[in-house]
Tab-separated table of C-alpha atoms and ligand atoms in Angstrom:
chain	number	residue	atom	x	y	z
A	1	MET	CA	0.045	-0.014	-0.008
A	2	LYS	CA	1.350	3.472	-0.906
A	3	ILE	CA	0.349	6.335	1.406
A	4	ALA	CA	1.128	9.985	0.460
A	5	ILE	CA	2.764	12.013	3.142
A	6	PRO	CA	1.285	15.602	3.474
A	7	GLU	CA	3.707	18.104	2.072
A	8	ASN	CA	4.121	20.028	5.491
A	9	PHE	CA	4.223	16.817	7.683
A	10	ILE	CA	7.359	17.058	9.633
A	11	ILE	CA	9.572	13.909	9.443
A	12	GLY	CA	12.301	14.567	12.011
A	13	ALA	CA	14.336	12.944	14.707
A	14	ALA	CA	15.306	13.490	18.380
A	15	SER	CA	17.561	12.969	21.120
A	16	SER	CA	18.557	14.785	24.478
A	17	ALA	CA	21.738	16.493	25.807
A	18	TRP	CA	22.512	14.123	28.567
A	19	GLN	CA	22.139	10.976	26.356
A	20	THR	CA	24.455	12.324	23.770
A	21	GLU	CA	26.810	15.116	24.986
A	22	GLY	CA	29.395	13.409	27.283
A	23	TRP	CA	31.206	15.260	30.029
A	24	HIS	CA	33.824	17.088	27.801
A	25	GLY	CA	34.171	20.573	29.250
A	26	LYS	CA	32.000	19.940	32.218
A	27	LYS	CA	32.883	21.744	35.330
A	28	ASP	CA	32.947	20.791	39.011
A	29	GLY	CA	29.500	21.206	40.507
A	30	GLN	CA	27.580	20.780	37.162
A	31	ASP	CA	26.234	17.243	37.838
A	32	SER	CA	22.765	16.597	36.793
A	33	PHE	CA	20.539	14.162	38.742
A	34	LEU	CA	21.293	11.627	36.056
A	35	ASP	CA	25.026	12.151	36.441
A	36	SER	CA	24.667	11.614	40.278
A	37	TRP	CA	22.662	8.444	39.787
A	38	TYR	CA	25.321	7.283	37.332
A	39	LYS	CA	28.139	7.954	39.852
A	40	GLU	CA	26.031	6.369	42.713
A	41	GLU	CA	24.940	3.191	40.953
A	42	THR	CA	27.190	2.719	37.963
A	43	PHE	CA	26.391	-1.061	38.205
A	44	VAL	CA	22.889	-0.484	37.073
A	45	TRP	CA	23.873	1.034	33.691
A	46	HIS	CA	24.479	-1.720	31.138
A	47	ASN	CA	28.152	-2.480	30.924
A	48	GLY	CA	28.925	0.873	32.755
A	49	TYR	CA	28.140	2.899	29.771
A	50	GLY	CA	26.504	6.244	30.803
A	51	PRO	CA	26.404	10.056	30.382
A	52	ALA	CA	30.181	10.365	30.928
A	53	VAL	CA	31.160	9.927	27.251
A	54	ALA	CA	27.654	9.050	25.728
A	55	THR	CA	28.175	9.861	22.044
A	56	ASN	CA	30.660	12.596	22.626
A	57	PHE	CA	28.262	14.990	21.031
A	58	MET	CA	29.936	17.942	22.686
A	59	GLU	CA	32.988	17.454	20.466
A	60	LYS	CA	31.289	15.751	17.451
A	61	TYR	CA	27.955	17.519	16.948
A	62	GLN	CA	29.162	18.750	13.629
A	63	ASP	CA	29.619	15.289	12.452
A	64	ASP	CA	25.970	14.568	13.492
A	65	VAL	CA	24.752	17.694	11.692
A	66	ASP	CA	26.609	16.564	8.442
A	67	LEU	CA	24.871	13.287	8.717
A	68	MET	CA	21.541	14.878	9.136
A	69	LYS	CA	22.282	17.036	6.072
A	70	GLU	CA	23.116	13.853	4.191
A	71	ILE	CA	19.785	12.175	4.832
A	72	HIS	CA	17.890	15.565	4.265
A	73	LEU	CA	16.523	15.725	7.799
A	74	THR	CA	14.505	18.865	8.412
A	75	HIS	CA	13.926	18.854	12.179
A	76	TYR	CA	15.941	17.827	15.077
A	77	ARG	CA	14.945	18.004	18.884
A	78	THR	CA	17.367	17.913	21.726
A	79	SER	CA	17.598	19.496	25.075
A	80	ILE	CA	19.708	22.182	26.930
A	81	ASN	CA	21.521	20.600	29.797
A	82	TRP	CA	20.311	22.768	32.670
A	83	ALA	CA	23.045	21.350	34.925
A	84	ARG	CA	25.713	22.648	32.618
A	85	PHE	CA	24.093	25.951	31.596
A	86	PHE	CA	24.913	27.684	34.911
A	87	THR	CA	27.961	27.777	37.140
A	88	ASP	CA	25.864	29.194	39.876
A	89	TYR	CA	22.171	28.144	39.682
A	90	GLU	CA	21.033	30.437	42.528
A	91	ASN	CA	22.491	33.738	41.066
A	92	LEU	CA	21.890	32.507	37.509
A	93	VAL	CA	25.470	32.777	36.305
A	94	VAL	CA	25.697	31.283	32.886
A	95	ASP	CA	28.355	28.920	31.802
A	96	GLU	CA	29.312	31.005	28.787
A	97	GLU	CA	31.406	28.162	27.320
A	98	TYR	CA	28.384	25.812	27.461
A	99	ALA	CA	25.960	28.495	26.369
A	100	GLN	CA	28.133	29.094	23.327
A	101	HIS	CA	28.112	25.329	22.502
A	102	ILE	CA	24.346	25.555	22.366
A	103	SER	CA	24.434	28.527	20.219
A	104	ASP	CA	26.984	26.971	17.795
A	105	MET	CA	25.021	23.811	17.730
A	106	VAL	CA	21.800	25.718	16.727
A	107	ASP	CA	23.703	27.673	14.085
A	108	ALA	CA	25.127	24.567	12.690
A	109	LEU	CA	21.688	22.838	12.425
A	110	LEU	CA	20.250	25.998	10.761
A	111	ALA	CA	23.189	26.135	8.215
A	112	ALA	CA	22.327	22.551	7.282
A	113	GLY	CA	18.696	23.280	6.778
A	114	VAL	CA	17.563	21.518	9.881
A	115	GLU	CA	15.043	23.253	12.125
A	116	PRO	CA	16.167	23.026	15.889
A	117	MET	CA	13.605	22.249	18.684
A	118	LEU	CA	14.901	22.684	22.140
A	119	CYS	CA	13.585	21.216	25.283
A	120	LEU	CA	14.495	22.890	28.671
A	121	GLU	CA	14.708	19.684	30.835
A	122	HIS	CA	14.999	16.098	29.609
A	123	TYR	CA	15.702	14.944	33.202
A	124	GLU	CA	18.908	17.285	33.489
A	125	LEU	CA	17.817	18.757	36.936
A	126	PRO	CA	21.026	20.003	38.483
A	127	SER	CA	22.109	17.877	41.463
A	128	TYR	CA	22.775	21.097	43.494
A	129	LEU	CA	19.082	21.873	43.418
A	130	MET	CA	18.164	18.321	44.242
A	131	GLU	CA	20.527	18.328	47.232
A	132	LYS	CA	19.783	21.779	48.517
A	133	TYR	CA	15.930	22.008	47.866
A	134	ASP	CA	14.960	18.419	47.101
A	135	GLY	CA	14.462	19.077	43.617
A	136	TRP	CA	10.821	19.640	42.313
A	137	SER	CA	9.548	19.463	45.899
A	138	SER	CA	10.348	23.155	46.194
A	139	LYS	CA	8.846	26.236	44.935
A	140	LYS	CA	12.224	27.725	44.759
A	141	VAL	CA	13.181	25.380	42.047
A	142	VAL	CA	10.081	26.372	40.085
A	143	GLU	CA	11.322	30.038	40.407
A	144	LEU	CA	14.863	29.220	39.389
A	145	TYR	CA	13.663	27.039	36.480
A	146	ALA	CA	11.376	30.010	35.181
A	147	GLU	CA	14.445	32.214	35.212
A	148	TYR	CA	16.567	29.674	33.365
A	149	ALA	CA	13.757	29.538	30.816
A	150	ARG	CA	13.887	33.342	30.419
A	151	ILE	CA	17.454	33.285	29.793
A	152	ALA	CA	17.400	30.412	27.374
A	153	PHE	CA	14.582	32.247	25.351
A	154	GLU	CA	16.628	35.522	25.362
A	155	ARG	CA	19.626	33.745	24.000
A	156	TYR	CA	18.261	31.494	21.549
A	157	GLY	CA	14.687	32.526	21.028
A	158	ASP	CA	15.724	34.414	17.803
A	159	ARG	CA	16.754	31.204	16.052
A	160	VAL	CA	14.782	28.528	17.869
A	161	LYS	CA	11.026	28.585	17.124
A	162	HIS	CA	9.774	25.373	18.803
A	163	TRP	CA	10.370	25.127	22.615
A	164	PHE	CA	9.433	22.386	25.226
A	165	THR	CA	9.427	22.982	28.919
A	166	PHE	CA	10.103	19.277	29.735
A	167	ASN	CA	10.415	15.862	28.254
A	168	GLU	CA	8.194	13.400	29.849
A	169	PRO	CA	7.798	15.319	33.163
A	170	ILE	CA	6.099	12.347	34.875
A	171	VAL	CA	8.941	9.908	34.617
A	172	VAL	CA	11.718	10.618	37.159
A	173	GLN	CA	9.351	10.815	40.148
A	174	THR	CA	7.321	7.809	38.941
A	175	ARG	CA	10.432	5.753	38.816
A	176	CYS	CA	12.093	7.339	41.916
A	177	TYR	CA	9.186	8.194	44.351
A	178	LEU	CA	6.160	6.349	43.276
A	179	ASP	CA	7.532	2.965	42.346
A	180	ALA	CA	10.979	3.413	44.120
A	181	VAL	CA	12.778	1.276	41.712
A	182	ARG	CA	15.524	3.904	41.037
A	183	TRP	CA	17.967	5.672	43.041
A	184	PRO	CA	17.526	7.356	45.750
A	185	HIS	CA	14.938	4.606	46.408
A	186	GLU	CA	12.556	6.765	48.536
A	187	GLN	CA	8.928	5.839	48.464
A	188	ASN	CA	6.797	8.838	48.848
A	189	THR	CA	3.398	9.117	46.909
A	190	LYS	CA	2.701	12.718	48.025
A	191	LYS	CA	6.139	13.792	46.823
A	192	TRP	CA	5.422	12.213	43.502
A	193	MET	CA	2.285	14.243	43.130
A	194	LEU	CA	3.946	17.470	44.354
A	195	TRP	CA	6.631	17.055	41.607
A	196	ASN	CA	3.908	16.477	39.022
A	197	TYR	CA	2.174	19.753	40.237
A	198	HIS	CA	5.381	21.758	40.260
A	199	LYS	CA	6.253	20.733	36.749
A	200	VAL	CA	2.849	21.761	35.628
A	201	LEU	CA	3.329	25.133	37.458
A	202	ALA	CA	6.836	25.640	36.029
A	203	THR	CA	5.479	25.024	32.457
A	204	ALA	CA	2.831	27.673	32.903
A	205	LYS	CA	5.357	30.074	34.160
A	206	ALA	CA	7.770	29.442	31.293
A	207	VAL	CA	4.727	29.709	28.871
A	208	ALA	CA	3.853	33.134	30.328
A	209	ILE	CA	7.530	34.287	30.024
A	210	TYR	CA	7.772	33.057	26.358
A	211	HIS	CA	4.657	34.632	25.284
A	212	ALA	CA	5.585	37.984	27.119
A	213	GLY	CA	8.742	37.822	24.990
A	214	ASN	CA	7.084	37.881	21.559
A	215	TYR	CA	9.685	35.427	20.090
A	216	GLY	CA	7.494	34.545	17.371
A	217	GLY	CA	7.568	30.888	18.015
A	218	ARG	CA	5.566	28.488	20.156
A	219	ILE	CA	6.101	26.608	23.371
A	220	GLY	CA	4.727	23.200	24.726
A	221	CYS	CA	5.684	20.180	26.645
A	222	VAL	CA	6.717	16.734	25.642
A	223	LEU	CA	4.441	14.268	27.372
A	224	ASN	CA	4.360	10.396	27.356
A	225	PRO	CA	0.709	9.579	27.773
A	226	GLU	CA	0.131	5.788	27.634
A	227	MET	CA	-2.829	4.831	25.446
A	228	VAL	CA	-4.642	2.649	27.848
A	229	TYR	CA	-6.805	-0.302	26.869
A	230	PRO	CA	-9.030	-2.136	29.377
A	231	ARG	CA	-8.869	-5.881	29.186
A	232	SER	CA	-12.751	-6.232	28.557
A	233	ASN	CA	-15.838	-4.204	28.093
A	234	SER	CA	-16.803	-4.846	31.747
A	235	ALA	CA	-17.588	-1.777	33.783
A	236	GLU	CA	-14.834	-2.748	36.280
A	237	ASP	CA	-12.164	-3.090	33.682
A	238	GLN	CA	-13.347	0.124	31.961
A	239	LYS	CA	-13.137	1.987	35.404
A	240	ALA	CA	-9.543	0.760	35.848
A	241	ALA	CA	-8.551	2.092	32.442
A	242	GLU	CA	-10.195	5.392	33.474
A	243	MET	CA	-8.257	5.624	36.796
A	244	TYR	CA	-5.096	4.992	35.014
A	245	ASP	CA	-5.707	7.611	32.565
A	246	LEU	CA	-6.656	10.078	35.242
A	247	PHE	CA	-3.484	9.595	37.321
A	248	PHE	CA	-0.928	9.218	34.636
A	249	ASN	CA	-2.271	10.969	31.595
A	250	ARG	CA	-4.873	13.763	32.502
A	251	VAL	CA	-2.646	14.717	35.451
A	252	TYR	CA	-0.581	16.649	32.853
A	253	PHE	CA	-3.017	16.941	29.771
A	254	ASP	CA	-5.817	18.783	31.689
A	255	PRO	CA	-4.004	21.392	33.367
A	256	MET	CA	-1.520	21.943	30.563
A	257	VAL	CA	-4.100	22.015	27.760
A	258	ASN	CA	-7.354	23.057	29.446
A	259	GLY	CA	-5.861	25.042	32.312
A	260	VAL	CA	-7.498	23.097	35.050
A	261	TYR	CA	-7.134	19.819	36.980
A	262	PRO	CA	-9.944	17.256	36.811
A	263	GLN	CA	-12.112	17.556	39.827
A	264	LYS	CA	-12.036	13.753	40.317
A	265	LEU	CA	-8.302	13.776	40.444
A	266	ILE	CA	-8.304	16.530	43.168
A	267	GLU	CA	-10.814	14.584	45.086
A	268	LEU	CA	-8.759	11.472	44.935
A	269	CYS	CA	-5.572	13.176	45.951
A	270	GLN	CA	-7.395	14.665	48.863
A	271	GLU	CA	-8.868	11.318	49.848
A	272	HIS	CA	-5.525	9.654	49.689
A	273	GLU	CA	-3.629	12.609	51.390
A	274	ILE	CA	-1.276	13.327	48.377
A	275	TYR	CA	-2.950	16.626	47.488
A	276	PHE	CA	-0.501	19.345	46.406
A	277	ASP	CA	-2.182	22.390	48.027
A	278	PRO	CA	-2.037	24.919	45.282
A	279	THR	CA	-2.696	28.520	46.024
A	280	PRO	CA	-5.435	30.454	44.008
A	281	GLU	CA	-2.624	32.576	42.432
A	282	GLU	CA	-0.821	29.612	41.128
A	283	LEU	CA	-4.026	27.903	39.831
A	284	ALA	CA	-4.760	31.232	37.879
A	285	ILE	CA	-1.343	31.174	36.428
A	286	ILE	CA	-1.846	27.659	35.106
A	287	LYS	CA	-5.374	28.553	33.778
A	288	GLU	CA	-4.046	31.612	31.851
A	289	ASN	CA	-0.921	30.070	30.384
A	290	THR	CA	-1.709	26.719	28.622
A	291	VAL	CA	0.591	25.359	26.003
A	292	ASP	CA	0.515	26.290	22.278
A	293	PHE	CA	1.098	22.789	21.315
A	294	LEU	CA	2.197	19.453	22.416
A	295	GLY	CA	4.858	16.784	21.954
A	296	VAL	CA	3.686	13.255	22.356
A	297	ASN	CA	6.099	10.230	23.000
A	298	GLN	CA	4.502	6.903	21.982
A	299	TYR	CA	6.181	3.540	22.316
A	300	TYR	CA	3.673	0.969	23.618
A	301	PRO	CA	0.099	0.485	24.933
A	302	LYS	CA	-0.845	0.164	28.556
A	303	ARG	CA	-3.212	-2.660	29.208
A	304	VAL	CA	-5.014	-2.884	32.471
A	305	ARG	CA	-7.892	-4.788	34.217
A	306	ALA	CA	-9.798	-4.320	37.471
A	307	PRO	CA	-7.678	-5.480	40.560
A	308	ARG	CA	-8.398	-9.002	41.653
A	309	TYR	CA	-7.073	-8.529	45.082
A	310	GLN	CA	-7.727	-6.109	47.836
A	311	TRP	CA	-5.308	-3.364	48.414
A	312	ASN	CA	-2.933	-4.064	51.253
A	313	PRO	CA	-3.857	-1.103	53.711
A	314	GLU	CA	-0.298	-1.235	55.167
A	315	MET	CA	1.079	-0.033	51.752
A	316	PRO	CA	1.501	3.663	51.003
A	317	PHE	CA	-1.136	4.890	48.567
A	318	HIS	CA	-0.252	4.026	44.890
A	319	PRO	CA	-2.782	4.586	42.046
A	320	GLU	CA	-2.360	0.814	41.440
A	321	MET	CA	-5.013	0.373	44.050
A	322	TYR	CA	-7.473	1.016	41.102
A	323	TYR	CA	-5.889	-1.159	38.410
A	324	GLU	CA	-3.678	-4.026	37.630
A	325	VAL	CA	-1.534	-4.488	34.789
A	326	PHE	CA	-2.934	-6.857	32.164
A	327	ASP	CA	-0.680	-9.099	30.185
A	328	LEU	CA	-2.409	-9.511	26.897
A	329	PRO	CA	-1.663	-13.274	25.648
A	330	GLY	CA	-0.102	-13.416	22.233
A	331	LYS	CA	0.819	-9.737	21.958
A	332	LYS	CA	3.584	-8.671	19.658
A	333	MET	CA	6.804	-7.800	21.439
A	334	ASN	CA	10.010	-6.012	20.961
A	335	ASN	CA	11.800	-8.632	22.973
A	336	SER	CA	15.086	-6.518	23.202
A	337	ARG	CA	13.407	-3.822	25.048
A	338	GLY	CA	10.389	-5.856	26.593
A	339	TRP	CA	7.846	-3.467	25.201
A	340	GLU	CA	4.677	-4.465	23.300
A	341	ILE	CA	4.435	-3.412	19.731
A	342	TYR	CA	0.965	-2.137	18.887
A	343	PRO	CA	1.068	0.558	16.076
A	344	GLN	CA	-2.619	1.277	16.519
A	345	ILE	CA	-1.626	3.446	19.520
A	346	MET	CA	-0.764	6.085	17.024
A	347	TYR	CA	-4.330	6.446	15.778
A	348	ASP	CA	-5.951	5.956	19.023
A	349	MET	CA	-3.879	8.578	20.713
A	350	ALA	CA	-4.588	10.936	17.789
A	351	MET	CA	-8.229	10.576	18.355
A	352	TYR	CA	-8.012	10.831	22.050
A	353	LEU	CA	-6.435	14.220	21.531
A	354	LYS	CA	-8.885	15.308	18.965
A	355	ASN	CA	-11.836	14.266	21.034
A	356	ASN	CA	-10.772	15.386	24.460
A	357	TYR	CA	-8.376	18.268	23.961
A	358	HIS	CA	-9.952	20.255	21.201
A	359	ASN	CA	-7.557	18.918	18.587
A	360	ILE	CA	-4.700	20.887	19.876
A	361	PRO	CA	-1.752	20.849	17.389
A	362	TRP	CA	0.727	18.284	18.317
A	363	LEU	CA	3.455	15.999	16.944
A	364	VAL	CA	4.963	12.657	17.803
A	365	THR	CA	8.098	13.682	19.440
A	366	GLU	CA	9.414	10.232	20.107
A	367	ASN	CA	8.689	6.768	18.669
A	368	GLY	CA	11.160	4.190	17.818
A	369	MET	CA	12.588	0.791	18.297
A	370	GLY	CA	15.464	-0.096	20.482
A	371	ARG	CA	17.198	-3.277	19.312
A	372	GLU	CA	19.936	-5.381	20.936
A	373	ASN	CA	23.001	-6.870	19.010
A	374	GLU	CA	22.630	-4.776	15.888
A	375	GLU	CA	26.196	-5.728	15.043
A	376	ASN	CA	24.737	-9.096	13.979
A	377	TYR	CA	22.829	-7.341	11.158
A	378	GLN	CA	25.946	-5.446	9.712
A	379	ASN	CA	26.610	-6.334	6.123
A	380	GLU	CA	30.135	-6.690	4.609
A	381	GLN	CA	30.448	-2.969	4.199
A	382	GLY	CA	29.611	-2.605	7.898
A	383	MET	CA	26.264	-1.034	7.439
A	384	VAL	CA	23.513	-2.284	9.757
A	385	GLU	CA	20.660	-3.652	7.714
A	386	ASP	CA	17.822	-2.818	10.097
A	387	ASP	CA	14.691	-3.845	8.160
A	388	TYR	CA	13.004	-4.362	11.598
A	389	ARG	CA	13.280	-0.706	12.256
A	390	ILE	CA	11.915	0.277	8.778
A	391	ASP	CA	8.976	-2.109	9.421
A	392	PHE	CA	8.417	-0.696	12.856
A	393	ILE	CA	8.402	2.968	11.670
A	394	SER	CA	6.290	2.191	8.641
A	395	GLN	CA	3.580	0.539	10.720
A	396	HIS	CA	3.489	3.258	13.128
A	397	LEU	CA	3.423	6.099	10.521
A	398	ARG	CA	0.680	4.224	8.680
A	399	TYR	CA	-1.570	4.475	11.610
A	400	LEU	CA	-0.522	8.159	12.258
A	401	LEU	CA	-1.190	9.166	8.658
A	402	LYS	CA	-4.560	7.539	8.748
A	403	ALA	CA	-5.399	9.661	11.835
A	404	VAL	CA	-4.248	12.769	10.041
A	405	ALA	CA	-6.627	11.934	7.005
A	406	ASP	CA	-9.382	11.468	9.713
A	407	GLY	CA	-8.779	14.952	11.115
A	408	ALA	CA	-6.156	14.604	13.692
A	409	ASN	CA	-4.074	17.848	14.044
A	410	CYS	CA	-0.719	15.852	14.159
A	411	GLU	CA	1.947	17.960	12.469
A	412	GLY	CA	4.699	15.217	12.243
A	413	TYR	CA	6.779	12.290	13.364
A	414	MET	CA	10.006	12.549	15.045
A	415	LEU	CA	12.097	9.269	15.495
A	416	TRP	CA	13.817	8.414	18.660
A	417	ALA	CA	16.664	8.681	18.084
A	418	PHE	CA	18.916	10.346	15.456
A	419	THR	CA	21.889	8.438	16.697
A	420	ASP	CA	22.309	5.365	19.172
A	421	CYS	CA	22.595	6.916	22.570
A	422	VAL	CA	22.795	6.000	26.155
A	423	SER	CA	19.918	5.650	28.702
A	424	PRO	CA	19.631	4.371	32.261
A	425	MET	CA	20.050	0.724	32.470
A	426	ASN	CA	19.463	0.224	28.739
A	427	ALA	CA	22.704	2.245	28.149
A	428	PHE	CA	24.099	1.261	24.678
A	429	LYS	CA	22.394	-2.148	24.867
A	430	ASN	CA	19.336	-1.255	22.764
A	431	ARG	CA	20.164	0.812	19.779
A	432	TYR	CA	17.505	3.334	18.511
A	433	GLY	CA	19.412	5.359	15.949
A	434	LEU	CA	19.319	5.974	12.283
A	435	VAL	CA	23.100	6.423	12.954
A	436	ARG	CA	25.136	3.583	14.503
A	437	ILE	CA	27.657	4.649	17.119
A	438	GLU	CA	30.701	2.248	17.745
A	439	LEU	CA	31.923	2.264	21.237
A	440	ASN	CA	35.367	2.920	20.452
A	441	GLU	CA	37.348	6.050	21.681
A	442	GLU	CA	36.064	8.014	18.622
A	443	ARG	CA	32.634	6.984	18.833
A	444	THR	CA	32.570	6.457	15.130
A	445	ARG	CA	29.367	7.048	13.233
A	446	SER	CA	27.886	5.226	10.284
A	447	LEU	CA	24.445	5.436	8.628
A	448	LYS	CA	22.043	2.363	8.996
A	449	LYS	CA	19.909	1.111	6.250
A	450	SER	CA	17.068	2.925	7.890
A	451	ALA	CA	18.713	6.287	7.370
A	452	TYR	CA	18.761	5.898	3.679
A	453	TRP	CA	15.138	4.850	3.832
A	454	TYR	CA	14.285	7.738	6.134
A	455	ARG	CA	15.918	10.053	3.398
A	456	SER	CA	13.618	8.476	0.731
A	457	LEU	CA	10.588	9.079	2.942
A	458	ILE	CA	11.544	12.761	3.376
A	459	ASP	CA	12.365	13.313	-0.372
A	460	ASP	CA	9.593	11.312	-1.939
A	461	ARG	CA	6.879	11.763	0.625
A	462	ILE	CA	5.452	8.313	-0.035
A	463	LEU	CA	5.099	5.644	2.535
A	464	GLU	CA	4.968	2.003	1.433
A	465	ALA	CA	3.478	-0.104	4.094
A	466	GLU	CA	1.980	-3.473	4.115
A	467	GLU	CA	-1.365	-3.899	6.177
A	468	GLU	CA	0.121	-6.530	8.404
A	469	LYS	CA	3.526	-7.110	9.432
A	470	LEU	CA	4.857	-9.771	11.760
A	471	TYR	CA	7.601	-8.499	13.984
A	472	ARG	CA	10.528	-10.981	14.591
B	1	BG6	C1	11.794	8.022	26.248
B	1	BG6	C2	12.758	9.023	26.782
B	1	BG6	O1	10.816	7.752	27.248
B	1	BG6	O2	12.156	6.828	25.933
B	1	BG6	C3	14.081	8.850	26.232
B	1	BG6	O3	12.305	10.396	26.564
B	1	BG6	C4	14.514	7.347	26.247
B	1	BG6	O4	15.057	9.590	27.083
B	1	BG6	C5	13.580	6.680	25.272
B	1	BG6	O5	15.814	7.099	25.821
B	1	BG6	C6	13.674	5.178	25.098
B	1	BG6	O6	13.778	4.507	26.390
B	1	BG6	P1	14.880	3.586	26.748
B	1	BG6	O7	14.931	3.332	28.252
B	1	BG6	O8	14.833	2.285	26.059
B	1	BG6	O9	16.180	4.364	26.340
């Protein structure tokens, strides 16, 4: 089947600062939360690979930009590393060397015909703010973040027209404080909710500052809503799905897009003593400063059922009181990553946004396939023949384009990731890139088969996708 890709539909790629940069030029006291975790628990990171070298983007960004140019990429998202942007976070003393790096990177992208999209925080919370103020538990951090945003807009707003306040703002505190599976292993559901709230407030403040500056671009947030499917049509399973949606999706969508929290969520937070006690002034800021557009990261569906067992009253509250994860027999899997593959999430999420959030403009800011042992797919010339990735992208794009044809306000698709990169635990184990990174000292780059295929997609604007595809 051949599907035409609309002329203005963005086909881009993404990454983040901490997953690519490496510590070249980093100064004492500039650790981010991720850097501290890596130092504290290096054993957790696959084969010890982490942010220390990453892809050495700090020194090699021009090589990556050249490769973007070679495959005719038009849009690239990355983040500014907040932890490296200042030498003094409280007095807002900018690290001019690092700030110049961001400026040079933006210029290099523009010179190559690649539109930059910048995110202000892709988990790069400075460790100093974590230690001194307990991170996003504090309103002081909200204030310091807003000032950081102001400075970033002043420095790059003339050239960067797409801004994001956070990447997946729910993730860190969910892993750390709700599920307590990551360092610093503190279970605290009230803190989880407070961090969620402060990131919503910080977004509204950054939106206000951006709009007041008349930079001529737009600002949004990259969220990672999970398209949630109930096991069955029973009222109990449906309720479980609604509760999951409320606690993990609507907790950001509603205040950021509609300017208000769902009443039901407020009541549940009060009932379970995890309410975040907003002031009327803060709620007014949230109401008046909703986002211009959204980034949506989509990888896998979430399947739930009604809980079969009574909640242990000795346990701290967890939204899981209202749902149980459902394991669908026979589901397609990306076994390298342990994630279900269900391309229909693209269509369903698009319709969810169209129907519930007044069809706000948005784009897929991440989707992709992390795959282990890609060296086994290298041909004689050393090129990775990643047909599985081409299939994966094709199937997801197929559903997305169908949604666009059905009126979804989706402006594009950004692949995660442009190059292979590090991430917690997964490190360089599962490769996501269009560009392979060798783990030698030079971090040598080479285009995979998918990169050439992506170029033809960008040039010809025709997607060839079979109706059904079996994933191996
Ligand atoms: C997204 C994050 O959730 O998923 C990225 O924004 C991350 O930072 C990506 O790398 C893929 O997840 P992982 O854990 O396989 O790297």
